[in-house]
mmCIF file of C-alpha atoms in Angstrom:
data_model
loop_
_atom_site.group_PDB
_atom_site.id
_atom_site.type_symbol
_atom_site.label_atom_id
_atom_site.label_comp_id
_atom_site.label_asym_id
_atom_site.label_seq_id
_atom_site.Cartn_x
_atom_site.Cartn_y
_atom_site.Cartn_z
ATOM 1 C CA MET A 1 -40.064 -88.328 63.597
ATOM 2 C CA LEU A 2 -43.224 -88.687 64.826
ATOM 3 C CA LYS A 3 -44.407 -86.064 62.247
ATOM 4 C CA ASP A 4 -43.699 -88.986 59.215
ATOM 5 C CA LEU A 5 -45.283 -91.319 61.377
ATOM 6 C CA ILE A 6 -48.696 -88.786 61.701
ATOM 7 C CA LEU A 7 -48.332 -88.081 57.794
ATOM 8 C CA LYS A 8 -48.225 -91.960 57.258
ATOM 9 C CA ASN A 9 -51.542 -92.796 59.442
ATOM 10 C CA ARG A 10 -54.244 -91.951 56.844
ATOM 11 C CA SER A 11 -57.639 -93.284 57.258
ATOM 12 C CA TYR A 12 -57.238 -96.950 55.313
ATOM 13 C CA ARG A 13 -60.843 -98.445 54.992
ATOM 14 C CA ARG A 14 -58.984 -101.320 52.092
ATOM 15 C CA PHE A 15 -56.150 -103.751 52.993
ATOM 16 C CA HIS A 16 -54.637 -106.695 51.533
ATOM 17 C CA GLN A 17 -57.132 -109.529 53.394
ATOM 18 C CA GLU A 18 -54.261 -111.961 52.886
ATOM 19 C CA LYS A 19 -51.593 -110.543 55.386
ATOM 20 C CA GLU A 20 -52.429 -111.660 58.949
ATOM 21 C CA ILE A 21 -51.434 -109.422 61.937
ATOM 22 C CA GLY A 22 -50.910 -111.955 64.791
ATOM 23 C CA GLU A 23 -52.114 -111.617 68.379
ATOM 24 C CA ASP A 24 -48.447 -110.486 69.637
ATOM 25 C CA GLU A 25 -48.318 -107.296 67.412
ATOM 26 C CA LEU A 26 -52.333 -106.400 68.506
ATOM 27 C CA ILE A 27 -51.303 -106.782 72.283
ATOM 28 C CA GLU A 28 -48.157 -104.571 71.454
ATOM 29 C CA PHE A 29 -50.532 -101.884 70.405
ATOM 30 C CA VAL A 30 -52.692 -102.352 72.848
ATOM 31 C CA ASN A 31 -50.129 -102.010 75.281
ATOM 32 C CA LEU A 32 -49.139 -98.621 73.680
ATOM 33 C CA ALA A 33 -52.588 -97.363 74.513
ATOM 34 C CA ARG A 34 -52.025 -98.790 77.913
ATOM 35 C CA LEU A 35 -48.701 -96.573 78.620
ATOM 36 C CA SER A 36 -50.913 -93.745 77.156
ATOM 37 C CA PRO A 37 -52.445 -90.892 79.678
ATOM 38 C CA SER A 38 -55.581 -91.564 80.881
ATOM 39 C CA ALA A 39 -58.324 -89.266 82.926
ATOM 40 C CA ARG A 40 -57.756 -89.398 86.337
ATOM 41 C CA ASN A 41 -55.804 -92.610 85.872
ATOM 42 C CA ALA A 42 -59.261 -94.979 86.106
ATOM 43 C CA GLN A 43 -58.081 -96.839 83.356
ATOM 44 C CA PRO A 44 -61.718 -98.043 82.286
ATOM 45 C CA LEU A 45 -60.777 -99.166 78.571
ATOM 46 C CA LYS A 46 -60.283 -102.719 77.738
ATOM 47 C CA TYR A 47 -59.295 -104.060 74.304
ATOM 48 C CA VAL A 48 -60.829 -107.581 72.502
ATOM 49 C CA LEU A 49 -58.732 -108.917 70.272
ATOM 50 C CA VAL A 50 -60.000 -110.039 66.718
ATOM 51 C CA HIS A 51 -57.577 -111.635 64.198
ATOM 52 C CA THR A 52 -59.497 -114.946 62.442
ATOM 53 C CA PRO A 53 -60.731 -114.978 59.674
ATOM 54 C CA GLU A 54 -64.191 -116.571 61.469
ATOM 55 C CA LYS A 55 -63.962 -113.641 63.950
ATOM 56 C CA ASN A 56 -63.344 -111.212 61.552
ATOM 57 C CA SER A 57 -66.228 -112.147 58.993
ATOM 58 C CA ILE A 58 -68.609 -111.365 62.724
ATOM 59 C CA VAL A 59 -67.217 -108.274 63.032
ATOM 60 C CA PHE A 60 -67.003 -106.935 59.751
ATOM 61 C CA LYS A 61 -71.278 -107.669 59.706
ATOM 62 C CA TYR A 62 -71.705 -104.721 62.092
ATOM 63 C CA LEU A 63 -69.842 -101.969 60.977
ATOM 64 C CA SER A 64 -70.806 -99.135 58.977
ATOM 65 C CA TRP A 65 -67.997 -97.848 56.380
ATOM 66 C CA ALA A 66 -66.896 -94.267 55.232
ATOM 67 C CA GLY A 67 -70.336 -92.405 55.450
ATOM 68 C CA TYR A 68 -69.509 -90.180 52.675
ATOM 69 C CA LEU A 69 -68.773 -92.654 49.634
ATOM 70 C CA SER A 70 -72.483 -93.377 48.971
ATOM 71 C CA ASP A 71 -72.291 -96.005 46.532
ATOM 72 C CA TRP A 72 -69.690 -97.777 48.446
ATOM 73 C CA HIS A 73 -70.892 -99.941 50.947
ATOM 74 C CA GLY A 74 -67.431 -100.904 52.435
ATOM 75 C CA PRO A 75 -64.335 -103.210 51.443
ATOM 76 C CA LYS A 76 -65.048 -106.522 49.453
ATOM 77 C CA GLU A 77 -63.906 -109.822 50.213
ATOM 78 C CA GLY A 78 -60.344 -109.824 49.774
ATOM 79 C CA GLU A 79 -59.554 -106.092 50.886
ATOM 80 C CA ARG A 80 -61.143 -106.841 54.159
ATOM 81 C CA PRO A 81 -59.466 -106.143 57.537
ATOM 82 C CA SER A 82 -56.950 -108.502 58.698
ATOM 83 C CA ALA A 83 -57.292 -107.853 62.680
ATOM 84 C CA TYR A 84 -60.047 -105.957 64.866
ATOM 85 C CA ILE A 85 -59.069 -104.056 68.284
ATOM 86 C CA ILE A 86 -62.591 -103.791 69.949
ATOM 87 C CA MET A 87 -62.569 -101.184 72.346
ATOM 88 C CA VAL A 88 -64.739 -101.637 75.209
ATOM 89 C CA ASN A 89 -65.615 -99.638 78.004
ATOM 90 C CA ASP A 90 -66.051 -101.391 81.736
ATOM 91 C CA THR A 91 -68.444 -99.533 83.532
ATOM 92 C CA SER A 92 -68.016 -101.749 86.476
ATOM 93 C CA ILE A 93 -64.489 -99.562 86.832
ATOM 94 C CA SER A 94 -66.228 -96.164 85.352
ATOM 95 C CA SER A 95 -68.799 -94.894 82.674
ATOM 96 C CA ASN A 96 -66.857 -92.151 82.177
ATOM 97 C CA PHE A 97 -63.853 -92.640 79.908
ATOM 98 C CA PHE A 98 -63.223 -88.730 78.808
ATOM 99 C CA SER A 99 -60.718 -88.525 75.609
ATOM 100 C CA ASP A 100 -58.831 -92.152 76.909
ATOM 101 C CA ASN A 101 -60.665 -93.871 74.119
ATOM 102 C CA GLY A 102 -59.310 -91.052 71.314
ATOM 103 C CA ILE A 103 -55.765 -90.984 72.905
ATOM 104 C CA ALA A 104 -55.946 -94.916 73.035
ATOM 105 C CA SER A 105 -56.607 -95.237 69.692
ATOM 106 C CA GLN A 106 -53.969 -92.886 68.439
ATOM 107 C CA SER A 107 -51.710 -94.485 70.275
ATOM 108 C CA ILE A 108 -53.128 -97.865 68.693
ATOM 109 C CA LEU A 109 -52.956 -96.670 64.879
ATOM 110 C CA LEU A 110 -49.166 -94.946 64.973
ATOM 111 C CA GLY A 111 -47.954 -98.402 66.789
ATOM 112 C CA ALA A 112 -49.987 -100.351 63.743
ATOM 113 C CA VAL A 113 -48.336 -97.554 61.218
ATOM 114 C CA GLU A 114 -45.027 -97.816 62.701
ATOM 115 C CA LYS A 115 -44.749 -101.419 62.042
ATOM 116 C CA GLY A 116 -46.046 -101.135 58.327
ATOM 117 C CA TYR A 117 -49.988 -101.619 58.984
ATOM 118 C CA GLY A 118 -52.493 -99.096 58.967
ATOM 119 C CA GLY A 119 -56.120 -98.732 59.767
ATOM 120 C CA CYS A 120 -59.329 -96.615 60.545
ATOM 121 C CA ILE A 121 -61.446 -95.622 63.340
ATOM 122 C CA ILE A 122 -64.957 -96.770 62.968
ATOM 123 C CA GLY A 123 -67.189 -95.624 65.363
ATOM 124 C CA SER A 124 -70.427 -96.561 63.296
ATOM 125 C CA VAL A 125 -70.869 -99.997 64.646
ATOM 126 C CA GLU A 126 -73.970 -102.151 65.325
ATOM 127 C CA ARG A 127 -73.103 -102.358 68.877
ATOM 128 C CA LEU A 128 -75.340 -104.496 70.893
ATOM 129 C CA GLN A 129 -75.359 -107.201 68.136
ATOM 130 C CA LEU A 130 -72.157 -107.177 67.782
ATOM 131 C CA GLN A 131 -71.596 -107.353 71.409
ATOM 132 C CA ARG A 132 -74.732 -110.492 71.812
ATOM 133 C CA GLU A 133 -72.259 -112.189 69.238
ATOM 134 C CA LEU A 134 -69.133 -112.198 70.027
ATOM 135 C CA ASP A 135 -70.276 -112.973 73.628
ATOM 136 C CA ILE A 136 -68.925 -109.764 75.298
ATOM 137 C CA PRO A 137 -69.826 -109.540 79.020
ATOM 138 C CA THR A 138 -72.564 -106.740 79.122
ATOM 139 C CA HIS A 139 -70.609 -104.804 81.720
ATOM 140 C CA LEU A 140 -68.585 -104.164 78.922
ATOM 141 C CA LYS A 141 -69.545 -101.638 76.241
ATOM 142 C CA ILE A 142 -68.303 -100.975 73.024
ATOM 143 C CA VAL A 143 -66.615 -97.569 72.262
ATOM 144 C CA GLN A 144 -65.627 -98.308 68.868
ATOM 145 C CA VAL A 145 -63.506 -100.248 66.737
ATOM 146 C CA ILE A 146 -60.151 -100.034 64.808
ATOM 147 C CA ALA A 147 -59.898 -101.949 62.140
ATOM 148 C CA LEU A 148 -56.451 -103.033 60.871
ATOM 149 C CA GLY A 149 -54.414 -104.294 58.188
ATOM 150 C CA VAL A 150 -51.837 -103.891 55.465
ATOM 151 C CA PRO A 151 -53.387 -100.944 53.227
ATOM 152 C CA LYS A 152 -54.273 -101.300 49.781
ATOM 153 C CA GLU A 153 -55.499 -97.797 48.833
ATOM 154 C CA GLU A 154 -53.540 -94.573 48.210
ATOM 155 C CA VAL A 155 -54.741 -91.746 50.882
ATOM 156 C CA VAL A 156 -53.935 -88.314 49.893
ATOM 157 C CA ILE A 157 -54.467 -84.903 52.211
ATOM 158 C CA GLU A 158 -55.759 -81.799 50.314
ATOM 159 C CA GLU A 159 -56.005 -78.569 51.373
ATOM 160 C CA LEU A 160 -59.905 -77.768 52.274
ATOM 161 C CA ASP A 161 -61.608 -75.458 50.017
ATOM 162 C CA LYS A 162 -65.165 -75.596 51.325
ATOM 163 C CA ASP A 163 -66.740 -79.097 52.041
ATOM 164 C CA TYR A 164 -64.877 -80.903 54.640
ATOM 165 C CA LYS A 165 -66.366 -84.186 52.838
ATOM 166 C CA TYR A 166 -63.806 -86.806 51.670
ATOM 167 C CA TRP A 167 -64.167 -88.291 48.420
ATOM 168 C CA ARG A 168 -62.816 -90.969 45.751
ATOM 169 C CA ASP A 169 -61.444 -89.516 42.745
ATOM 170 C CA LEU A 170 -61.865 -92.022 39.084
ATOM 171 C CA LYS A 171 -58.359 -93.809 40.120
ATOM 172 C CA GLU A 172 -59.477 -95.085 43.550
ATOM 173 C CA VAL A 173 -57.581 -92.272 45.480
ATOM 174 C CA HIS A 174 -59.062 -91.130 48.568
ATOM 175 C CA HIS A 175 -58.876 -87.399 48.969
ATOM 176 C CA VAL A 176 -58.771 -85.751 52.431
ATOM 177 C CA PRO A 177 -59.375 -81.895 52.801
ATOM 178 C CA LYS A 178 -57.631 -81.180 55.657
ATOM 179 C CA ARG A 179 -58.156 -77.272 57.203
ATOM 180 C CA ASN A 180 -55.293 -74.827 57.116
ATOM 181 C CA ILE A 181 -53.404 -74.257 59.904
ATOM 182 C CA HIS A 182 -54.299 -70.958 60.202
ATOM 183 C CA ASP A 183 -57.794 -71.654 60.165
ATOM 184 C CA ILE A 184 -57.620 -73.864 63.174
ATOM 185 C CA ILE A 185 -55.152 -71.441 65.203
ATOM 186 C CA VAL A 186 -57.427 -68.537 66.968
ATOM 187 C CA LYS A 187 -55.900 -65.389 67.748
ATOM 188 C CA ILE A 188 -56.844 -63.665 71.014
ATOM 189 C CA MET B 1 -39.836 -95.597 68.385
ATOM 190 C CA LEU B 2 -42.931 -94.913 69.013
ATOM 191 C CA LYS B 3 -42.962 -96.727 72.437
ATOM 192 C CA ASP B 4 -40.072 -94.664 73.892
ATOM 193 C CA LEU B 5 -42.248 -91.229 73.203
ATOM 194 C CA ILE B 6 -45.209 -92.694 74.685
ATOM 195 C CA LEU B 7 -43.088 -93.702 77.842
ATOM 196 C CA LYS B 8 -41.220 -90.579 77.994
ATOM 197 C CA ASN B 9 -44.913 -88.703 77.649
ATOM 198 C CA ARG B 10 -45.690 -88.630 81.290
ATOM 199 C CA SER B 11 -48.555 -86.521 82.809
ATOM 200 C CA TYR B 12 -46.147 -84.041 84.014
ATOM 201 C CA ARG B 13 -47.361 -81.086 86.274
ATOM 202 C CA ARG B 14 -44.192 -79.297 87.522
ATOM 203 C CA PHE B 15 -42.097 -77.061 85.121
ATOM 204 C CA HIS B 16 -38.779 -75.289 84.471
ATOM 205 C CA GLN B 17 -41.548 -71.870 83.765
ATOM 206 C CA GLU B 18 -38.094 -70.017 83.065
ATOM 207 C CA LYS B 19 -37.979 -72.233 79.777
ATOM 208 C CA GLU B 20 -39.550 -70.572 77.372
ATOM 209 C CA ILE B 21 -41.803 -72.480 74.089
ATOM 210 C CA GLY B 22 -42.284 -70.138 70.940
ATOM 211 C CA GLU B 23 -45.162 -69.757 69.089
ATOM 212 C CA ASP B 24 -43.747 -71.731 66.291
ATOM 213 C CA GLU B 25 -43.142 -74.445 68.467
ATOM 214 C CA LEU B 26 -46.816 -74.481 69.819
ATOM 215 C CA ILE B 27 -47.931 -73.999 65.658
ATOM 216 C CA GLU B 28 -45.964 -77.348 65.039
ATOM 217 C CA PHE B 29 -47.716 -79.045 67.692
ATOM 218 C CA VAL B 30 -51.058 -77.955 66.625
ATOM 219 C CA ASN B 31 -50.283 -79.307 63.040
ATOM 220 C CA LEU B 32 -49.382 -82.512 64.122
ATOM 221 C CA ALA B 33 -53.524 -82.883 65.742
ATOM 222 C CA ARG B 34 -54.712 -81.271 62.581
ATOM 223 C CA LEU B 35 -52.911 -83.958 60.620
ATOM 224 C CA SER B 36 -54.178 -86.724 63.166
ATOM 225 C CA PRO B 37 -57.916 -88.315 62.680
ATOM 226 C CA SER B 38 -61.017 -86.588 62.811
ATOM 227 C CA ALA B 39 -64.531 -88.385 63.143
ATOM 228 C CA ARG B 40 -66.465 -87.278 59.597
ATOM 229 C CA ASN B 41 -63.578 -85.465 58.865
ATOM 230 C CA ALA B 42 -65.651 -82.319 60.001
ATOM 231 C CA GLN B 43 -62.182 -81.192 61.939
ATOM 232 C CA PRO B 44 -64.408 -79.160 64.248
ATOM 233 C CA LEU B 45 -61.612 -78.396 67.319
ATOM 234 C CA LYS B 46 -59.249 -75.431 67.153
ATOM 235 C CA TYR B 47 -56.666 -74.121 69.514
ATOM 236 C CA VAL B 48 -55.785 -71.120 71.110
ATOM 237 C CA LEU B 49 -51.884 -70.390 72.055
ATOM 238 C CA VAL B 50 -51.006 -68.850 75.178
ATOM 239 C CA HIS B 51 -47.315 -68.173 75.843
ATOM 240 C CA THR B 52 -46.281 -65.159 77.548
ATOM 241 C CA PRO B 53 -46.285 -64.675 81.136
ATOM 242 C CA GLU B 54 -49.291 -62.608 81.477
ATOM 243 C CA LYS B 55 -51.376 -64.707 79.371
ATOM 244 C CA ASN B 56 -50.056 -67.803 81.090
ATOM 245 C CA SER B 57 -51.151 -66.506 84.742
ATOM 246 C CA ILE B 58 -54.934 -65.998 83.309
ATOM 247 C CA VAL B 59 -54.655 -69.543 82.380
ATOM 248 C CA PHE B 60 -53.550 -70.374 85.374
ATOM 249 C CA LYS B 61 -56.090 -69.287 87.803
ATOM 250 C CA TYR B 62 -58.584 -71.186 86.349
ATOM 251 C CA LEU B 63 -57.112 -74.785 86.623
ATOM 252 C CA SER B 64 -57.475 -77.427 89.261
ATOM 253 C CA TRP B 65 -54.586 -79.561 89.134
ATOM 254 C CA ALA B 66 -54.201 -83.410 90.480
ATOM 255 C CA GLY B 67 -57.146 -84.344 92.140
ATOM 256 C CA TYR B 68 -55.667 -87.114 94.212
ATOM 257 C CA LEU B 69 -52.891 -85.181 95.664
ATOM 258 C CA SER B 70 -55.512 -83.290 98.410
ATOM 259 C CA ASP B 71 -52.325 -81.981 100.145
ATOM 260 C CA TRP B 72 -51.285 -79.779 96.665
ATOM 261 C CA HIS B 73 -52.773 -77.206 94.907
ATOM 262 C CA GLY B 74 -51.097 -77.429 91.804
ATOM 263 C CA PRO B 75 -47.439 -75.622 90.756
ATOM 264 C CA LYS B 76 -45.436 -72.896 92.624
ATOM 265 C CA GLU B 77 -44.633 -70.086 91.054
ATOM 266 C CA GLY B 78 -41.582 -70.772 88.938
ATOM 267 C CA GLU B 79 -42.566 -74.324 88.352
ATOM 268 C CA ARG B 80 -46.053 -73.537 86.336
ATOM 269 C CA PRO B 81 -46.200 -74.264 82.614
ATOM 270 C CA SER B 82 -44.156 -72.274 80.370
ATOM 271 C CA ALA B 83 -47.333 -72.406 77.373
ATOM 272 C CA TYR B 84 -50.644 -73.464 77.088
ATOM 273 C CA ILE B 85 -52.463 -75.148 74.014
ATOM 274 C CA ILE B 86 -56.866 -74.105 74.468
ATOM 275 C CA MET B 87 -58.646 -76.742 72.849
ATOM 276 C CA VAL B 88 -61.926 -75.247 72.015
ATOM 277 C CA ASN B 89 -64.733 -76.509 70.158
ATOM 278 C CA ASP B 90 -65.781 -74.708 66.906
ATOM 279 C CA THR B 91 -69.879 -75.159 67.527
ATOM 280 C CA SER B 92 -70.719 -73.310 63.760
ATOM 281 C CA ILE B 93 -68.986 -76.594 62.294
ATOM 282 C CA SER B 94 -70.159 -78.981 64.445
ATOM 283 C CA SER B 95 -70.852 -79.167 68.343
ATOM 284 C CA ASN B 96 -70.036 -83.272 68.138
ATOM 285 C CA PHE B 97 -66.349 -83.595 68.649
ATOM 286 C CA PHE B 98 -66.497 -87.807 69.154
ATOM 287 C CA SER B 99 -62.858 -88.247 70.122
ATOM 288 C CA ASP B 100 -61.144 -85.642 67.990
ATOM 289 C CA ASN B 101 -60.068 -84.040 71.218
ATOM 290 C CA GLY B 102 -58.277 -87.313 72.608
ATOM 291 C CA ILE B 103 -56.484 -87.912 69.207
ATOM 292 C CA ALA B 104 -55.447 -84.517 69.036
ATOM 293 C CA SER B 105 -54.173 -84.471 72.821
ATOM 294 C CA GLN B 106 -52.081 -87.387 71.876
ATOM 295 C CA SER B 107 -50.858 -85.813 68.956
ATOM 296 C CA ILE B 108 -49.435 -82.495 70.333
ATOM 297 C CA LEU B 109 -48.274 -84.198 74.029
ATOM 298 C CA LEU B 110 -45.836 -86.742 71.788
ATOM 299 C CA GLY B 111 -44.676 -83.791 69.368
ATOM 300 C CA ALA B 112 -44.344 -81.830 72.650
ATOM 301 C CA VAL B 113 -42.115 -84.699 74.054
ATOM 302 C CA GLU B 114 -40.305 -85.394 71.345
ATOM 303 C CA LYS B 115 -39.148 -81.451 71.237
ATOM 304 C CA GLY B 116 -37.848 -82.018 74.983
ATOM 305 C CA TYR B 117 -41.051 -80.931 76.596
ATOM 306 C CA GLY B 118 -44.112 -82.507 78.760
ATOM 307 C CA GLY B 119 -47.068 -81.730 79.742
ATOM 308 C CA CYS B 120 -50.884 -82.421 80.990
ATOM 309 C CA ILE B 121 -54.292 -82.974 79.769
ATOM 310 C CA ILE B 122 -56.363 -80.398 82.219
ATOM 311 C CA GLY B 123 -60.134 -81.044 81.987
ATOM 312 C CA SER B 124 -60.828 -79.282 84.904
ATOM 313 C CA VAL B 125 -61.231 -76.036 84.040
ATOM 314 C CA GLU B 126 -63.138 -73.034 85.038
ATOM 315 C CA ARG B 127 -64.198 -72.878 81.405
ATOM 316 C CA LEU B 128 -66.736 -69.598 81.399
ATOM 317 C CA GLN B 129 -64.362 -67.556 83.172
ATOM 318 C CA LEU B 130 -61.475 -68.306 81.252
ATOM 319 C CA GLN B 131 -63.103 -67.854 78.041
ATOM 320 C CA ARG B 132 -64.436 -64.047 78.776
ATOM 321 C CA GLU B 133 -60.727 -63.176 80.437
ATOM 322 C CA LEU B 134 -59.344 -64.084 77.369
ATOM 323 C CA ASP B 135 -62.323 -62.779 75.118
ATOM 324 C CA ILE B 136 -62.518 -66.151 73.155
ATOM 325 C CA PRO B 137 -65.508 -65.622 71.074
ATOM 326 C CA THR B 138 -68.811 -68.020 72.414
ATOM 327 C CA HIS B 139 -69.311 -70.125 69.491
ATOM 328 C CA LEU B 140 -66.003 -71.448 70.467
ATOM 329 C CA LYS B 141 -66.727 -73.704 73.602
ATOM 330 C CA ILE B 142 -63.328 -74.872 75.647
ATOM 331 C CA VAL B 143 -62.742 -78.550 75.759
ATOM 332 C CA GLN B 144 -60.097 -78.831 77.276
ATOM 333 C CA VAL B 145 -56.020 -77.189 78.171
ATOM 334 C CA ILE B 146 -52.926 -78.602 77.420
ATOM 335 C CA ALA B 147 -50.189 -77.281 79.631
ATOM 336 C CA LEU B 148 -46.869 -77.634 78.878
ATOM 337 C CA GLY B 149 -42.962 -76.959 79.569
ATOM 338 C CA VAL B 150 -40.105 -78.528 80.526
ATOM 339 C CA PRO B 151 -40.941 -80.603 83.373
ATOM 340 C CA LYS B 152 -39.326 -80.738 86.521
ATOM 341 C CA GLU B 153 -40.343 -83.838 88.124
ATOM 342 C CA GLU B 154 -39.720 -87.658 88.010
ATOM 343 C CA VAL B 155 -42.930 -89.532 87.053
ATOM 344 C CA VAL B 156 -42.576 -93.352 87.383
ATOM 345 C CA ILE B 157 -45.010 -95.988 86.003
ATOM 346 C CA GLU B 158 -45.727 -99.001 88.421
ATOM 347 C CA GLU B 159 -47.624 -102.051 88.195
ATOM 348 C CA LEU B 160 -51.734 -101.113 89.730
ATOM 349 C CA ASP B 161 -52.594 -103.529 92.891
ATOM 350 C CA LYS B 162 -55.599 -102.467 94.419
ATOM 351 C CA ASP B 163 -55.943 -98.368 94.021
ATOM 352 C CA TYR B 164 -55.429 -96.621 90.831
ATOM 353 C CA LYS B 165 -55.350 -93.264 92.183
ATOM 354 C CA TYR B 166 -51.872 -91.491 91.345
ATOM 355 C CA TRP B 167 -49.338 -90.560 94.579
ATOM 356 C CA ARG B 168 -46.502 -88.544 95.738
ATOM 357 C CA ASP B 169 -43.986 -90.011 97.670
ATOM 358 C CA LEU B 170 -41.887 -88.597 100.165
ATOM 359 C CA LYS B 171 -38.647 -87.245 97.355
ATOM 360 C CA GLU B 172 -41.524 -85.783 95.316
ATOM 361 C CA VAL B 173 -41.793 -88.533 93.084
ATOM 362 C CA HIS B 174 -45.239 -88.666 91.191
ATOM 363 C CA HIS B 175 -45.897 -92.617 90.951
ATOM 364 C CA VAL B 176 -48.634 -93.649 88.641
ATOM 365 C CA PRO B 177 -50.158 -97.241 88.603
ATOM 366 C CA LYS B 178 -50.834 -98.592 85.473
ATOM 367 C CA ARG B 179 -53.399 -102.007 84.810
ATOM 368 C CA ASN B 180 -51.478 -104.714 83.638
ATOM 369 C CA ILE B 181 -51.606 -105.211 80.122
ATOM 370 C CA HIS B 182 -53.486 -109.137 80.847
ATOM 371 C CA ASP B 183 -56.580 -107.077 82.831
ATOM 372 C CA ILE B 184 -57.121 -104.909 79.607
ATOM 373 C CA ILE B 185 -57.131 -107.580 77.428
ATOM 374 C CA VAL B 186 -60.115 -109.451 77.108
ATOM 375 C CA LYS B 187 -61.003 -112.714 76.377
ATOM 376 C CA ILE B 188 -63.947 -113.945 74.016
#
């Protein structure tokens, strides 16, 4: 059931780095994004696939991780993502991708979860430097990066009381407070 | 499999209007959005559920349909959506919802498809008028509307040759040209 996939699809930031993800699998995930809705059907998003240790380490340099965990500066060597999908906007098609990036990300992540992987959408990216170092043509603008791997951490949902910041307990379990369903439905 | 759901999740614009969608089902779909990723975990999106004939007709007035089908001004009475989920941004939490709207829409639509429904994300909305007529509080800004129902049209994917505009043939089948997977993967 979809709900099981959605529940398993937590934002994971620590991985079994040694477990590789092949290019074919990444293409399969992008294909799910391809088949998902696109505003005005323009489909201006494209994807750079990264899964070799050398390129992975380039991407990793330009990402920031989990802003609320101020003592933690991202996964250590051995727990880093095995692959990345860099989502880019082909501005020669259209510079306005509306909500296509969110739609595509969700399709990609649910597809990855179904195959036993997990990941995290990263919006805090040093885009220009990453673009330059990977030689991504300039008409393609980096939108966001999806980090992927086999998760090596426990992430639990809890009821949001006052603060929506996620946090990590002493056992390194990552807690994510979610608003109650009744708090997000607007009665009119 | 997720891919089957994603393939079934076409953008539908004509429905069996008489087939109702209950509030419980709409809540179930919103719950899938609730459990999906939110940037910085802020969760600033909320949802207005509309499923009565009276309110449906109010929402319908303020929507524009299928921009490329210039001869078609939206579904006729009897083929209109049975329900709507109006996604709003609670600006008292944060005015920046990043790509949460796309993520949430995809979860909602896939959930609806799994239950035998289908729908369409509508971005062309007369927001202020709709907000006023439904008495939606002003700190909640309408982001987009998801129309839902039991689909009453055939939508087919075809290979994109030159033009990405969707079109309808003489048998009223809706054709959606999708880019080839090789055209959306950027080689670096």
